[in-house]
Amino acid sequence: MAGGSSINVLEQFELHPVLGGLGEALRFSQSPLYMIAAVCLVLAFLYFGMRPAAVVPGRLQAAAEVCYEFIHNMAVDTIGPEGAAFFPFIFTLFFFILAGNYIGLLPFSFTFTSHIAVTFAMAFMVFLLTVVVSLKVQGLRFFAHFMPDGASPFLAPLLIPIEILSFLSRPVSLSIRLFANMVAGHVMFDIFASFVVMLAGFGVVGDVFAIGPIAINVALMALELLVGVLQAYVFAILTCIYLREAVAH
Amino acid sequence: MGVITKTVRAGLLATVCGVSLLAVSAPGAYATGMPQLDFANPLVTGQVMWGAIIFFVFYLVLSKAMLPGVARVLHDRSQRITGDLEVARSAKQDADKAVAELQQARKDAMAEAQAHLQKVLDEEHRAAEQQMQEINARLASEIADAEKNVAAEKARALSALKEIAADTTQALVQRLTGVAPDAQLVAQSVESASAHRSII
């Protein structure tokens, strides 16, 4: 790493099989491992938080309840009364992404939300879910949404392709937003950290100037903590909005 | 609700299957600088399959076990708070009723006391009036008695006046004439003179 030009900021996104040959055969890299870690973290938080089941909650229980109520209110407020049925899904989605984003901020860890394959799979899952729910709830009237109400019929040849395109681009924008944010954040970390390594090669002067990139990385960590929760929130709220359209009669 | 829950579950299952298939059958894409876009790497597509499985398990554990537990705690609490509020509200109602009763009782007692006082005052008033009447009556009777006495005294005096007049007349006539007049005659004259003057 210290070899100056050999620093590769994209190296951190490489996947390596876990458990050698077994991991290779099962296509099990560190990415699913961190997914399991994130899931276990959230489940442990909820389990140990809610274990007292006290009427007057302690700190951990209050935190778990706040998480529950935050997502529940978001689902019900955005989707409507039907939102209660989707609440577990939204909760799963939000905390899967949030835990993935935050666990990736730990040094030497891996951020599975920085892989477009993962984020696109989730976005595509949301997309498929909205299509299935739309068809189930609205039937064939679902396709009428591609022609906006009150628009002139002469504009239909123009509007319908645009509407279809915008509908189909939802999973793409949803997945790329999260992926790009995570990649950008971690690349920035790596770049500024590599500055520190490079400056270390210049002796005492370099050591003094290295304070700059370290300070920037500290500030970046604060920013990434914000971005991590914000992107999880954006993903969840957009899912809610898509589902609201799906259950709307 | 049930239909939607079933739909969600079915949709999720379908998605997991679809994504897994997609992951397994993903065509080998071009390799670029970004490890994320190296779709030829089985590990890149493999994490989609594993991710789908992990996500589905996460969803099942949350929706079956964890979230209902949280919901139960929240529900119990809200019910308990509602119950306690209900108890407090009924207690307040009781207290309000008791206060109202107390005030009513005080008002009644005050009215009763007022009425009693009024009655006592009236009785006193009446008694005083009666006493006054009695005193007045007694005074009146005493006055009447006194007037009677005065009248009697006056009559007696007046009757004595004739005697005196007769005596005086007899004495005068005797002194003037030196002859004692007939007492009968004198009395008669005095009588007629007094009747004439109508003194009495």
CSV table of C-alpha atoms in Angstrom, one decimal:
chain,number,residue,atom,x,y,z
A,1,MET,CA,0.0,0.0,0.0
A,2,ALA,CA,2.8,2.4,0.9
A,3,GLY,CA,4.2,2.2,-2.6
A,4,GLY,CA,2.8,5.6,-3.7
A,5,SER,CA,1.2,5.0,-7.1
A,6,SER,CA,0.3,1.4,-6.3
A,7,ILE,CA,-2.5,2.6,-4.0
A,8,ASN,CA,-5.8,1.4,-5.5
A,9,VAL,CA,-8.8,3.0,-4.0
A,10,LEU,CA,-11.1,0.4,-5.6
A,11,GLU,CA,-9.3,-2.5,-4.0
A,12,GLN,CA,-11.5,-2.2,-1.0
A,13,PHE,CA,-14.5,-3.3,-3.1
A,14,GLU,CA,-13.0,-6.5,-4.2
A,15,LEU,CA,-14.6,-9.7,-3.1
A,16,HIS,CA,-12.7,-12.6,-1.6
A,17,PRO,CA,-14.1,-16.0,-1.0
A,18,VAL,CA,-14.5,-16.9,2.7
A,19,LEU,CA,-13.3,-20.2,4.0
A,20,GLY,CA,-11.2,-20.8,0.9
A,21,GLY,CA,-12.5,-23.5,-1.4
A,22,LEU,CA,-15.9,-23.9,0.3
A,23,GLY,CA,-16.6,-20.2,-0.1
A,24,GLU,CA,-15.5,-20.3,-3.7
A,25,ALA,CA,-17.8,-23.2,-4.4
A,26,LEU,CA,-20.8,-21.6,-2.6
A,27,ARG,CA,-19.9,-18.1,-4.1
A,28,PHE,CA,-19.7,-17.0,-0.5
A,29,SER,CA,-17.5,-13.9,-0.2
A,30,GLN,CA,-17.1,-11.5,2.7
A,31,SER,CA,-20.1,-9.5,1.4
A,32,PRO,CA,-22.7,-12.1,2.5
A,33,LEU,CA,-20.7,-12.5,5.7
A,34,TYR,CA,-21.1,-8.8,6.5
A,35,MET,CA,-24.8,-9.1,5.5
A,36,ILE,CA,-25.2,-11.8,8.1
A,37,ALA,CA,-23.2,-9.7,10.6
A,38,ALA,CA,-25.5,-6.7,9.9
A,39,VAL,CA,-28.6,-8.8,10.2
A,40,CYS,CA,-27.4,-10.4,13.5
A,41,LEU,CA,-26.6,-6.9,14.8
A,42,VAL,CA,-30.1,-5.6,14.1
A,43,LEU,CA,-31.7,-8.7,15.5
A,44,ALA,CA,-29.5,-8.6,18.6
A,45,PHE,CA,-30.3,-5.0,19.1
A,46,LEU,CA,-34.1,-5.7,18.9
A,47,TYR,CA,-33.8,-8.9,21.0
A,48,PHE,CA,-31.8,-7.4,23.8
A,49,GLY,CA,-33.6,-4.1,23.6
A,50,MET,CA,-37.1,-5.7,23.9
A,51,ARG,CA,-36.2,-8.5,26.3
A,52,PRO,CA,-37.2,-6.5,29.4
A,53,ALA,CA,-40.5,-5.7,27.7
A,54,ALA,CA,-40.9,-3.1,30.4
A,55,VAL,CA,-43.8,-0.7,30.6
A,56,VAL,CA,-41.2,2.1,31.4
A,57,PRO,CA,-38.5,1.3,28.9
A,58,GLY,CA,-34.8,1.5,29.6
A,59,ARG,CA,-32.4,3.2,27.1
A,60,LEU,CA,-31.9,0.2,24.8
A,61,GLN,CA,-35.6,-0.6,24.8
A,62,ALA,CA,-36.6,3.0,24.1
A,63,ALA,CA,-34.1,3.0,21.2
A,64,ALA,CA,-35.7,-0.2,19.8
A,65,GLU,CA,-39.1,1.2,20.2
A,66,VAL,CA,-38.2,4.5,18.5
A,67,CYS,CA,-36.8,2.5,15.6
A,68,TYR,CA,-40.1,0.5,15.4
A,69,GLU,CA,-42.3,3.5,15.6
A,70,PHE,CA,-40.2,5.6,13.2
A,71,ILE,CA,-40.6,3.0,10.5
A,72,HIS,CA,-44.1,2.2,11.4
A,73,ASN,CA,-45.2,5.8,11.2
A,74,MET,CA,-43.3,6.2,7.9
A,75,ALA,CA,-45.0,3.2,6.4
A,76,VAL,CA,-48.5,4.1,7.6
A,77,ASP,CA,-48.2,7.8,7.0
A,78,THR,CA,-46.9,7.3,3.5
A,79,ILE,CA,-48.7,4.2,2.2
A,80,GLY,CA,-51.9,4.7,4.1
A,81,PRO,CA,-53.9,2.2,6.2
A,82,GLU,CA,-52.6,-0.6,4.1
A,83,GLY,CA,-49.0,0.4,5.1
A,84,ALA,CA,-49.3,-1.7,8.2
A,85,ALA,CA,-49.1,-4.8,6.1
A,86,PHE,CA,-45.9,-3.6,4.3
A,87,PHE,CA,-44.3,-2.4,7.6
A,88,PRO,CA,-42.2,-5.5,8.2
A,89,PHE,CA,-40.9,-5.3,4.7
A,90,ILE,CA,-40.0,-1.6,5.0
A,91,PHE,CA,-38.4,-2.2,8.4
A,92,THR,CA,-36.3,-5.1,7.0
A,93,LEU,CA,-35.3,-3.0,4.0
A,94,PHE,CA,-34.4,0.1,6.1
A,95,PHE,CA,-32.4,-1.7,8.7
A,96,PHE,CA,-30.7,-4.1,6.2
A,97,ILE,CA,-29.4,-1.0,4.4
A,98,LEU,CA,-28.7,1.1,7.5
A,99,ALA,CA,-26.8,-1.7,9.2
A,100,GLY,CA,-24.9,-2.4,6.0
A,101,ASN,CA,-23.9,1.2,5.6
A,102,TYR,CA,-22.9,1.6,9.2
A,103,ILE,CA,-21.0,-1.7,9.5
A,104,GLY,CA,-19.1,-0.7,6.4
A,105,LEU,CA,-17.8,2.4,8.2
A,106,LEU,CA,-15.8,0.3,10.6
A,107,PRO,CA,-12.1,0.1,9.7
A,108,PHE,CA,-11.1,-3.0,7.8
A,109,SER,CA,-14.8,-3.9,7.2
A,110,PHE,CA,-16.7,-4.3,4.0
A,111,THR,CA,-19.7,-2.3,2.7
A,112,PHE,CA,-22.1,-4.6,0.9
A,113,THR,CA,-24.3,-1.7,-0.1
A,114,SER,CA,-21.4,-0.4,-2.2
A,115,HIS,CA,-22.1,-3.3,-4.7
A,116,ILE,CA,-24.4,-2.4,-7.5
A,117,ALA,CA,-25.4,-6.1,-7.7
A,118,VAL,CA,-26.8,-5.9,-4.1
A,119,THR,CA,-28.4,-2.5,-4.4
A,120,PHE,CA,-29.9,-3.4,-7.7
A,121,ALA,CA,-31.2,-6.7,-6.4
A,122,MET,CA,-33.0,-4.8,-3.6
A,123,ALA,CA,-34.3,-2.1,-5.9
A,124,PHE,CA,-35.5,-4.8,-8.4
A,125,MET,CA,-37.2,-6.6,-5.5
A,126,VAL,CA,-39.0,-3.4,-4.6
A,127,PHE,CA,-39.9,-2.9,-8.2
A,128,LEU,CA,-41.3,-6.4,-8.6
A,129,LEU,CA,-43.2,-6.1,-5.4
A,130,THR,CA,-44.8,-2.9,-6.5
A,131,VAL,CA,-45.8,-4.4,-9.8
A,132,VAL,CA,-47.2,-7.5,-8.1
A,133,VAL,CA,-49.1,-5.5,-5.6
A,134,SER,CA,-50.4,-3.1,-8.3
A,135,LEU,CA,-51.7,-5.9,-10.4
A,136,LYS,CA,-53.2,-7.6,-7.4
A,137,VAL,CA,-54.9,-4.5,-6.1
A,138,GLN,CA,-55.7,-2.6,-9.2
A,139,GLY,CA,-55.9,-5.3,-11.8
A,140,LEU,CA,-55.6,-4.1,-15.4
A,141,ARG,CA,-56.4,-0.6,-14.3
A,142,PHE,CA,-52.8,-0.5,-13.3
A,143,PHE,CA,-51.8,0.1,-16.9
A,144,ALA,CA,-54.1,3.1,-17.2
A,145,HIS,CA,-51.6,4.9,-15.0
A,146,PHE,CA,-49.2,5.2,-17.9
A,147,MET,CA,-51.6,7.7,-19.5
A,148,PRO,CA,-51.9,10.7,-17.2
A,149,ASP,CA,-55.4,11.8,-16.5
A,150,GLY,CA,-56.7,14.9,-18.4
A,151,ALA,CA,-53.8,14.7,-20.9
A,152,SER,CA,-54.8,15.2,-24.5
A,153,PRO,CA,-55.1,12.0,-26.4
A,154,PHE,CA,-52.9,13.4,-29.1
A,155,LEU,CA,-50.0,13.4,-26.7
A,156,ALA,CA,-50.5,9.8,-25.9
A,157,PRO,CA,-47.8,8.5,-28.3
A,158,LEU,CA,-45.3,10.8,-26.5
A,159,LEU,CA,-46.6,10.5,-22.9
A,160,ILE,CA,-47.0,6.8,-22.6
A,161,PRO,CA,-43.4,5.9,-23.6
A,162,ILE,CA,-42.2,8.6,-21.2
A,163,GLU,CA,-44.3,7.2,-18.4
A,164,ILE,CA,-43.2,3.7,-19.0
A,165,LEU,CA,-39.6,4.7,-19.2
A,166,SER,CA,-39.8,6.6,-15.9
A,167,PHE,CA,-41.6,3.7,-14.3
A,168,LEU,CA,-38.9,1.3,-15.5
A,169,SER,CA,-36.1,3.6,-14.5
A,170,ARG,CA,-37.2,3.4,-10.8
A,171,PRO,CA,-35.1,0.4,-9.8
A,172,VAL,CA,-32.2,1.8,-11.7
A,173,SER,CA,-32.2,5.2,-10.0
A,174,LEU,CA,-33.1,3.6,-6.6
A,175,SER,CA,-30.1,1.2,-6.8
A,176,ILE,CA,-27.6,3.6,-8.3
A,177,ARG,CA,-28.3,6.3,-5.8
A,178,LEU,CA,-27.4,4.0,-2.8
A,179,PHE,CA,-24.5,2.3,-4.6
A,180,ALA,CA,-22.9,5.6,-5.8
A,181,ASN,CA,-23.2,7.3,-2.4
A,182,MET,CA,-21.5,4.4,-0.7
A,183,VAL,CA,-18.8,4.0,-3.3
A,184,ALA,CA,-18.1,7.7,-3.4
A,185,GLY,CA,-17.8,7.9,0.4
A,186,HIS,CA,-15.5,5.0,0.7
A,187,VAL,CA,-13.3,6.1,-2.2
A,188,MET,CA,-13.0,9.5,-0.5
A,189,PHE,CA,-11.9,7.8,2.7
A,190,ASP,CA,-9.4,5.8,0.8
A,191,ILE,CA,-8.0,8.8,-1.1
A,192,PHE,CA,-7.5,10.9,1.9
A,193,ALA,CA,-6.1,8.0,3.9
A,194,SER,CA,-3.6,7.4,1.0
A,195,PHE,CA,-2.6,11.1,1.2
A,196,VAL,CA,-1.6,10.4,4.8
A,197,VAL,CA,0.5,7.5,3.7
A,198,MET,CA,2.1,9.4,0.9
A,199,LEU,CA,2.8,12.4,3.2
A,200,ALA,CA,4.5,10.1,5.7
A,201,GLY,CA,7.2,9.5,3.1
A,202,PHE,CA,8.2,13.2,3.3
A,203,GLY,CA,9.6,13.1,6.8
A,204,VAL,CA,8.7,15.5,9.6
A,205,VAL,CA,7.1,18.1,7.3
A,206,GLY,CA,4.9,15.4,5.8
A,207,ASP,CA,3.9,14.2,9.3
A,208,VAL,CA,2.7,17.8,10.1
A,209,PHE,CA,0.8,18.2,6.9
A,210,ALA,CA,-0.7,14.7,7.3
A,211,ILE,CA,-3.0,16.3,10.0
A,212,GLY,CA,-5.0,17.9,7.2
A,213,PRO,CA,-6.2,14.7,5.4
A,214,ILE,CA,-6.8,13.0,8.8
A,215,ALA,CA,-9.0,15.9,9.9
A,216,ILE,CA,-10.8,15.6,6.6
A,217,ASN,CA,-11.3,11.9,7.1
A,218,VAL,CA,-12.8,12.6,10.6
A,219,ALA,CA,-15.2,15.1,9.0
A,220,LEU,CA,-15.9,12.6,6.3
A,221,MET,CA,-16.8,10.0,8.9
A,222,ALA,CA,-19.4,12.4,10.3
A,223,LEU,CA,-20.7,13.0,6.8
A,224,GLU,CA,-20.8,9.3,6.0
A,225,LEU,CA,-22.8,8.6,9.2
A,226,LEU,CA,-25.3,11.1,7.9
A,227,VAL,CA,-25.2,9.7,4.4
A,228,GLY,CA,-25.6,6.1,5.7
A,229,VAL,CA,-28.9,6.8,7.5
A,230,LEU,CA,-30.1,9.2,4.8
A,231,GLN,CA,-29.6,6.7,2.0
A,232,ALA,CA,-31.4,4.0,4.0
A,233,TYR,CA,-34.2,6.5,4.7
A,234,VAL,CA,-34.4,7.6,1.0
A,235,PHE,CA,-34.5,3.9,-0.1
A,236,ALA,CA,-37.3,3.1,2.4
A,237,ILE,CA,-39.4,6.2,1.8
A,238,LEU,CA,-39.2,5.8,-2.0
A,239,THR,CA,-40.3,2.2,-1.5
A,240,CYS,CA,-43.2,3.5,0.6
A,241,ILE,CA,-44.1,6.0,-2.1
A,242,TYR,CA,-44.0,3.3,-4.8
A,243,LEU,CA,-46.2,1.1,-2.7
A,244,ARG,CA,-48.6,3.9,-2.0
A,245,GLU,CA,-49.1,4.2,-5.8
A,246,ALA,CA,-49.5,0.5,-5.9
A,247,VAL,CA,-52.3,0.2,-3.3
A,248,ALA,CA,-54.1,3.4,-4.4
A,249,HIS,CA,-57.4,2.6,-6.0
B,1,MET,CA,-55.2,-6.6,5.3
B,2,GLY,CA,-54.8,-10.4,5.1
B,3,VAL,CA,-54.8,-10.3,1.4
B,4,ILE,CA,-52.1,-7.7,1.3
B,5,THR,CA,-49.9,-9.5,3.8
B,6,LYS,CA,-50.2,-12.6,1.7
B,7,THR,CA,-49.4,-10.6,-1.4
B,8,VAL,CA,-46.4,-9.2,0.2
B,9,ARG,CA,-45.2,-12.6,1.3
B,10,ALA,CA,-45.9,-14.1,-2.1
B,11,GLY,CA,-44.2,-11.1,-3.9
B,12,LEU,CA,-41.2,-11.4,-1.7
B,13,LEU,CA,-40.9,-15.1,-2.3
B,14,ALA,CA,-41.3,-14.6,-6.1
B,15,THR,CA,-38.7,-11.9,-5.9
B,16,VAL,CA,-36.2,-14.0,-4.0
B,17,CYS,CA,-36.6,-16.8,-6.6
B,18,GLY,CA,-36.4,-14.4,-9.5
B,19,VAL,CA,-33.3,-12.6,-8.2
B,20,SER,CA,-31.7,-15.9,-7.4
B,21,LEU,CA,-32.3,-17.1,-10.9
B,22,LEU,CA,-31.1,-13.8,-12.3
B,23,ALA,CA,-28.0,-14.1,-10.2
B,24,VAL,CA,-27.2,-17.7,-11.2
B,25,SER,CA,-27.9,-17.0,-14.9
B,26,ALA,CA,-26.3,-13.6,-15.1
B,27,PRO,CA,-24.2,-13.4,-18.3
B,28,GLY,CA,-20.6,-12.7,-17.8
B,29,ALA,CA,-20.2,-9.0,-18.2
B,30,TYR,CA,-17.2,-6.9,-19.2
B,31,ALA,CA,-14.5,-6.5,-16.7
B,32,THR,CA,-13.7,-2.9,-15.8
B,33,GLY,CA,-11.7,-1.1,-13.2
B,34,MET,CA,-14.5,-1.4,-10.7
B,35,PRO,CA,-14.7,-4.7,-8.9
B,36,GLN,CA,-18.5,-4.2,-8.5
B,37,LEU,CA,-19.0,-4.3,-12.3
B,38,ASP,CA,-17.0,-7.5,-12.8
B,39,PHE,CA,-20.0,-9.6,-13.3
B,40,ALA,CA,-17.8,-12.4,-14.6
B,41,ASN,CA,-16.7,-12.9,-11.0
B,42,PRO,CA,-19.0,-15.5,-9.5
B,43,LEU,CA,-18.6,-13.8,-6.1
B,44,VAL,CA,-20.3,-10.7,-7.4
B,45,THR,CA,-23.4,-12.5,-8.6
B,46,GLY,CA,-23.1,-14.9,-5.6
B,47,GLN,CA,-23.7,-12.1,-3.2
B,48,VAL,CA,-27.1,-11.4,-4.8
B,49,MET,CA,-28.1,-15.0,-4.2
B,50,TRP,CA,-26.8,-15.0,-0.6
B,51,GLY,CA,-28.2,-11.5,-0.1
B,52,ALA,CA,-31.7,-12.7,-1.2
B,53,ILE,CA,-31.6,-15.6,1.2
B,54,ILE,CA,-30.3,-13.5,4.1
B,55,PHE,CA,-32.8,-10.8,3.4
B,56,PHE,CA,-35.6,-13.2,3.3
B,57,VAL,CA,-34.6,-14.8,6.5
B,58,PHE,CA,-34.2,-11.4,8.1
B,59,TYR,CA,-37.6,-10.5,6.9
B,60,LEU,CA,-39.1,-13.7,8.3
B,61,VAL,CA,-37.5,-13.4,11.7
B,62,LEU,CA,-38.5,-9.7,11.9
B,63,SER,CA,-42.1,-10.1,10.7
B,64,LYS,CA,-42.7,-13.4,12.7
B,65,ALA,CA,-40.9,-12.8,15.9
B,66,MET,CA,-39.3,-9.5,16.6
B,67,LEU,CA,-41.7,-6.9,15.3
B,68,PRO,CA,-44.8,-8.5,16.9
B,69,GLY,CA,-43.0,-8.6,20.2
B,70,VAL,CA,-42.3,-4.8,19.9
B,71,ALA,CA,-45.9,-4.2,18.9
B,72,ARG,CA,-47.1,-6.2,21.8
B,73,VAL,CA,-45.1,-4.2,24.3
B,74,LEU,CA,-46.2,-0.9,22.7
B,75,HIS,CA,-49.8,-2.1,22.7
B,76,ASP,CA,-49.7,-3.2,26.3
B,77,ARG,CA,-48.3,0.1,27.3
B,78,SER,CA,-50.8,2.1,25.4
B,79,GLN,CA,-53.6,0.0,26.9
B,80,ARG,CA,-52.2,0.4,30.4
B,81,ILE,CA,-51.9,4.1,30.0
B,82,THR,CA,-55.5,4.3,28.6
B,83,GLY,CA,-56.7,2.1,31.6
B,84,ASP,CA,-54.9,4.3,34.1
B,85,LEU,CA,-56.2,7.4,32.5
B,86,GLU,CA,-59.7,5.9,32.7
B,87,VAL,CA,-59.3,5.2,36.4
B,88,ALA,CA,-57.9,8.7,37.0
B,89,ARG,CA,-60.8,10.2,35.0
B,90,SER,CA,-63.4,8.2,37.0
B,91,ALA,CA,-61.7,9.1,40.2
B,92,LYS,CA,-61.8,12.7,39.2
B,93,GLN,CA,-65.5,12.4,38.4
B,94,ASP,CA,-66.1,10.9,41.8
B,95,ALA,CA,-64.2,13.7,43.5
B,96,ASP,CA,-66.1,16.2,41.5
B,97,LYS,CA,-69.3,14.6,42.5
B,98,ALA,CA,-68.3,14.6,46.1
B,99,VAL,CA,-67.3,18.2,45.9
B,100,ALA,CA,-70.7,19.1,44.3
B,101,GLU,CA,-72.5,17.1,47.0
B,102,LEU,CA,-70.5,18.9,49.7
B,103,GLN,CA,-71.3,22.2,48.2
B,104,GLN,CA,-75.0,21.3,47.9
B,105,ALA,CA,-75.0,20.2,51.5
B,106,ARG,CA,-73.4,23.4,52.6
B,107,LYS,CA,-75.9,25.4,50.6
B,108,ASP,CA,-78.7,23.4,52.0
B,109,ALA,CA,-77.4,23.9,55.6
B,110,MET,CA,-77.0,27.6,54.9
B,111,ALA,CA,-80.5,27.8,53.6
B,112,GLU,CA,-81.8,25.9,56.6
B,113,ALA,CA,-79.9,28.0,59.0
B,114,GLN,CA,-81.2,31.1,57.3
B,115,ALA,CA,-84.8,29.8,57.5
B,116,HIS,CA,-84.3,28.9,61.1
B,117,LEU,CA,-82.9,32.3,61.9
B,118,GLN,CA,-85.8,33.9,60.1
B,119,LYS,CA,-88.2,31.8,62.0
B,120,VAL,CA,-86.6,32.7,65.3
B,121,LEU,CA,-86.6,36.3,64.4
B,122,ASP,CA,-90.2,36.1,63.3
B,123,GLU,CA,-91.2,34.4,66.5
B,124,GLU,CA,-89.3,37.0,68.5
B,125,HIS,CA,-90.9,39.7,66.5
B,126,ARG,CA,-94.3,38.3,67.0
B,127,ALA,CA,-93.7,37.7,70.7
B,128,ALA,CA,-92.5,41.3,71.1
B,129,GLU,CA,-95.5,42.5,69.2
B,130,GLN,CA,-97.8,40.5,71.4
B,131,GLN,CA,-96.1,41.7,74.5
B,132,MET,CA,-96.4,45.2,73.2
B,133,GLN,CA,-100.1,44.7,72.6
B,134,GLU,CA,-100.5,43.2,76.0
B,135,ILE,CA,-98.8,46.2,77.5
B,136,ASN,CA,-100.8,48.5,75.4
B,137,ALA,CA,-104.0,46.7,76.4
B,138,ARG,CA,-103.0,46.9,80.1
B,139,LEU,CA,-102.1,50.5,79.7
B,140,ALA,CA,-105.3,51.1,77.9
B,141,SER,CA,-107.3,49.4,80.7
B,142,GLU,CA,-105.4,51.2,83.3
B,143,ILE,CA,-106.0,54.5,81.5
B,144,ALA,CA,-109.6,53.6,81.2
B,145,ASP,CA,-109.7,52.8,85.0
B,146,ALA,CA,-108.0,56.0,85.7
B,147,GLU,CA,-110.4,57.9,83.5
B,148,LYS,CA,-113.3,56.2,85.3
B,149,ASN,CA,-111.9,57.2,88.6
B,150,VAL,CA,-111.3,60.7,87.4
B,151,ALA,CA,-114.9,60.8,86.1
B,152,ALA,CA,-116.2,59.4,89.4
B,153,GLU,CA,-114.1,61.9,91.3
B,154,LYS,CA,-115.3,64.6,89.1
B,155,ALA,CA,-118.9,63.5,89.5
B,156,ARG,CA,-118.4,63.2,93.2
B,157,ALA,CA,-116.8,66.7,93.2
B,158,LEU,CA,-119.6,68.1,91.1
B,159,SER,CA,-122.2,66.5,93.3
B,160,ALA,CA,-120.3,67.9,96.3
B,161,LEU,CA,-120.4,71.2,94.5
B,162,LYS,CA,-124.2,71.4,94.9
B,163,GLU,CA,-123.9,70.7,98.5
B,164,ILE,CA,-121.2,73.3,98.9
B,165,ALA,CA,-123.3,75.7,96.8
B,166,ALA,CA,-126.3,74.9,99.0
B,167,ASP,CA,-124.2,75.3,102.1
B,168,THR,CA,-122.7,78.5,100.8
B,169,THR,CA,-126.1,79.8,99.7
B,170,GLN,CA,-127.5,79.0,103.2
B,171,ALA,CA,-124.6,80.7,104.9
B,172,LEU,CA,-124.8,83.7,102.6
B,173,VAL,CA,-128.5,84.1,103.1
B,174,GLN,CA,-128.2,83.7,106.9
B,175,ARG,CA,-125.4,86.3,107.0
B,176,LEU,CA,-127.5,88.6,104.8
B,177,THR,CA,-130.8,88.1,106.3
B,178,GLY,CA,-129.9,86.7,109.6
B,179,VAL,CA,-132.6,84.1,109.0
B,180,ALA,CA,-131.7,80.5,108.3
B,181,PRO,CA,-133.4,79.6,105.1
B,182,ASP,CA,-135.2,76.5,104.5
B,183,ALA,CA,-132.7,73.9,103.4
B,184,GLN,CA,-135.2,72.3,101.1
B,185,LEU,CA,-135.7,75.5,99.2
B,186,VAL,CA,-132.0,76.3,99.0
B,187,ALA,CA,-131.3,72.9,97.6
B,188,GLN,CA,-134.1,73.3,95.1
B,189,SER,CA,-132.8,76.8,94.0
B,190,VAL,CA,-129.2,75.5,93.6
B,191,GLU,CA,-130.5,72.6,91.7
B,192,SER,CA,-132.5,74.8,89.3
B,193,ALA,CA,-129.7,77.3,89.0
B,194,SER,CA,-127.1,74.7,88.2
B,195,ALA,CA,-129.5,73.1,85.7
B,196,HIS,CA,-129.9,76.5,84.2
B,197,ARG,CA,-126.2,77.0,83.8
B,198,SER,CA,-125.8,73.4,82.9
B,199,ILE,CA,-122.5,73.0,84.7
B,200,ILE,CA,-122.7,69.4,84.8
